XYZ file of C-alpha atoms in Angstrom:
211
model
C 0.000 0.000 0.000
C 1.367 3.435 -0.970
C 1.921 6.150 1.628
C -0.920 8.183 0.151
C -3.333 5.230 0.206
C -2.318 4.473 3.785
C -2.991 8.078 4.798
C -6.413 8.014 3.110
C -7.328 4.792 4.847
C -6.158 6.067 8.214
C -8.145 9.301 7.855
C -11.291 7.345 7.039
C -10.842 4.858 9.881
C -9.984 7.590 12.392
C -13.229 9.467 11.730
C -15.914 8.656 14.282
C -19.357 8.975 12.736
C -22.258 9.767 15.090
C -24.728 6.909 15.410
C -27.612 8.759 13.773
C -25.480 9.527 10.717
C -24.214 5.939 10.554
C -27.837 4.754 10.462
C -28.607 7.212 7.659
C -25.552 5.886 5.798
C -26.906 2.344 6.019
C -30.239 3.529 4.577
C -28.401 5.368 1.790
C -26.504 2.242 0.784
C -29.716 0.216 0.761
C -31.305 2.877 -1.430
C -28.363 3.057 -3.818
C -27.774 6.748 -3.053
C -24.010 6.727 -2.482
C -23.281 8.997 0.499
C -20.195 11.135 1.046
C -17.493 9.482 3.120
C -17.375 10.024 6.863
C -14.070 11.911 6.539
C -15.570 14.374 4.051
C -18.665 14.690 6.230
C -16.506 15.549 9.229
C -14.704 18.246 7.228
C -18.053 19.746 6.241
C -19.143 19.707 9.882
C -15.983 21.554 10.920
C -16.526 24.197 8.219
C -20.153 24.639 9.273
C -19.077 25.008 12.891
C -16.219 27.404 12.119
C -18.467 29.674 10.053
C -21.281 29.476 12.632
C -23.595 28.765 9.722
C -27.263 29.532 10.250
C -28.602 29.057 6.717
C -27.444 26.154 4.555
C -28.526 24.963 1.117
C -27.882 21.408 0.006
C -28.138 20.483 -3.677
C -28.632 16.731 -3.737
C -30.222 15.289 -0.592
C -29.532 11.605 -1.072
C -30.599 9.796 2.086
C -29.633 12.695 4.339
C -26.043 11.822 5.293
C -24.409 15.074 4.169
C -27.238 17.195 5.574
C -26.927 15.501 8.957
C -23.168 16.106 8.975
C -23.689 19.811 8.212
C -26.240 20.159 10.998
C -23.970 18.183 13.313
C -21.434 20.973 12.857
C -23.946 23.783 13.214
C -26.865 22.668 15.396
C -28.655 26.026 15.171
C -28.670 26.107 11.360
C -31.649 25.700 9.079
C -31.068 23.387 6.109
C -32.843 23.718 2.775
C -32.226 20.548 0.781
C -33.175 19.907 -2.860
C -33.527 16.590 -4.685
C -35.407 15.421 -7.759
C -36.006 11.932 -6.314
C -39.044 11.749 -4.002
C -37.860 8.392 -2.670
C -34.556 9.895 -1.566
C -36.315 12.771 0.172
C -38.681 10.390 1.967
C -35.763 8.375 3.354
C -33.923 11.573 4.317
C -36.997 12.891 6.135
C -37.126 9.695 8.165
C -33.389 9.888 8.917
C -33.822 13.459 10.153
C -36.820 12.451 12.259
C -34.881 9.519 13.733
C -32.063 11.953 14.562
C -34.600 14.183 16.331
C -33.869 17.137 14.055
C -36.709 19.652 14.645
C -38.961 19.962 11.598
C -38.387 23.728 11.536
C -34.673 23.183 10.894
C -35.062 21.203 7.667
C -36.882 22.229 4.515
C -37.195 19.521 1.840
C -37.794 20.606 -1.764
C -38.681 18.117 -4.500
C -37.536 19.328 -7.900
C -34.710 19.791 -10.330
C -32.018 22.035 -8.880
C -31.682 23.925 -12.168
C -35.317 25.029 -11.791
C -35.334 25.624 -8.017
C -32.068 27.537 -7.551
C -32.887 30.561 -9.759
C -35.856 31.309 -7.474
C -33.779 31.410 -4.294
C -32.566 34.660 -2.751
C -28.994 35.629 -3.539
C -26.415 36.430 -0.853
C -28.668 34.828 1.767
C -26.863 31.648 2.815
C -23.737 30.777 4.762
C -23.004 27.456 3.037
C -24.124 25.859 -0.211
C -23.312 22.159 -0.538
C -23.281 20.848 -4.136
C -23.694 17.084 -4.551
C -26.161 16.626 -7.414
C -25.735 15.214 -10.926
C -22.100 15.874 -11.908
C -23.088 16.903 -15.439
C -24.480 20.120 -13.975
C -21.744 20.806 -11.421
C -20.485 24.049 -12.986
C -24.020 25.480 -13.246
C -24.766 24.505 -9.643
C -21.548 26.027 -8.341
C -22.326 29.266 -10.184
C -25.712 29.329 -8.462
C -24.040 28.496 -5.154
C -21.634 31.415 -5.415
C -24.596 33.680 -6.123
C -26.568 32.369 -3.156
C -23.889 32.598 -0.455
C -23.271 35.798 1.466
C -19.937 37.605 1.297
C -17.556 35.303 3.129
C -19.890 32.351 2.586
C -18.665 28.963 1.389
C -19.580 26.584 -1.430
C -18.614 22.946 -0.847
C -18.275 20.424 -3.683
C -17.542 16.785 -2.755
C -16.476 13.996 -5.174
C -14.609 16.612 -7.188
C -11.649 14.308 -7.853
C -13.879 11.937 -9.815
C -12.485 8.756 -8.325
C -9.001 9.595 -9.564
C -10.130 10.538 -13.063
C -9.405 14.256 -12.680
C -5.723 13.604 -11.976
C -5.429 11.338 -15.025
C -4.528 13.504 -18.072
C -5.808 10.786 -20.410
C -9.357 11.129 -19.108
C -11.229 13.726 -21.154
C -14.892 12.788 -20.747
C -17.301 15.710 -20.138
C -17.742 15.153 -16.398
C -14.007 14.818 -15.731
C -13.316 17.875 -17.879
C -15.953 19.851 -15.955
C -14.435 18.963 -12.568
C -10.928 19.739 -13.826
C -12.036 23.091 -15.231
C -13.866 23.957 -12.023
C -10.796 23.297 -9.903
C -8.418 25.191 -12.177
C -10.619 28.234 -12.663
C -11.540 28.663 -9.012
C -7.959 28.266 -7.837
C -6.956 31.300 -9.905
C -10.105 33.360 -9.337
C -9.780 36.586 -7.303
C -13.435 36.227 -6.275
C -12.908 33.196 -4.052
C -10.396 31.592 -1.741
C -10.249 27.950 -2.777
C -8.816 24.818 -1.208
C -8.871 21.253 -2.505
C -8.877 18.454 0.046
C -7.945 14.954 -1.125
C -9.474 13.177 1.871
C -12.097 10.640 0.866
C -13.483 11.355 -2.575
C -12.188 14.911 -2.490
C -13.744 18.179 -1.343
C -13.412 21.541 -3.092
C -13.960 24.456 -0.708
C -14.690 27.915 -2.112
C -15.130 30.903 0.199
C -16.222 34.141 -1.429
C -14.077 37.216 -0.940
C -15.879 40.144 0.636
C -15.676 43.311 -1.481
C -15.657 46.871 -0.110
């Protein structure tokens, strides 16, 4: 095992996932809605806690694992989560209920993100978490940067594409979109960006406040 693989494995095994999130993970796997890794979830929780997030948008609910991690980091936050799959939302609702998340702290929206996001208020959220269909990742991130307040953060997991992004031979549309997103945001004066390689990868973009 390479040093990098050993580090990845250690980071995953060292992460302690709360019981209610572990149960949601089991439901996600049964449903076929692949959840983010526990290590990525823990990073999201830390970012939510550090920013004292009160308003969070999640694009791609799945079975509720990522939303529960975000609220684990910021217990006072209100989460608005969007998914086009009613079955996913139903399982997530149950996971949130089992975790005793107050109904007022979670708003579930059934619909396509591309249709829902344009109707949401800009500069009104602390964190936007983007984990929907990868074909639309650039569009969703653009919406996310519009929706977050100055100093707010957009989080994009799975951005390394299972190793595809680092492989120069891979040129399929999804890989190219992730690669372009990383490169353009790293050089953009509008955001401070960081790319974590823990788990499946996490791109973190914090908007720069302007005078």
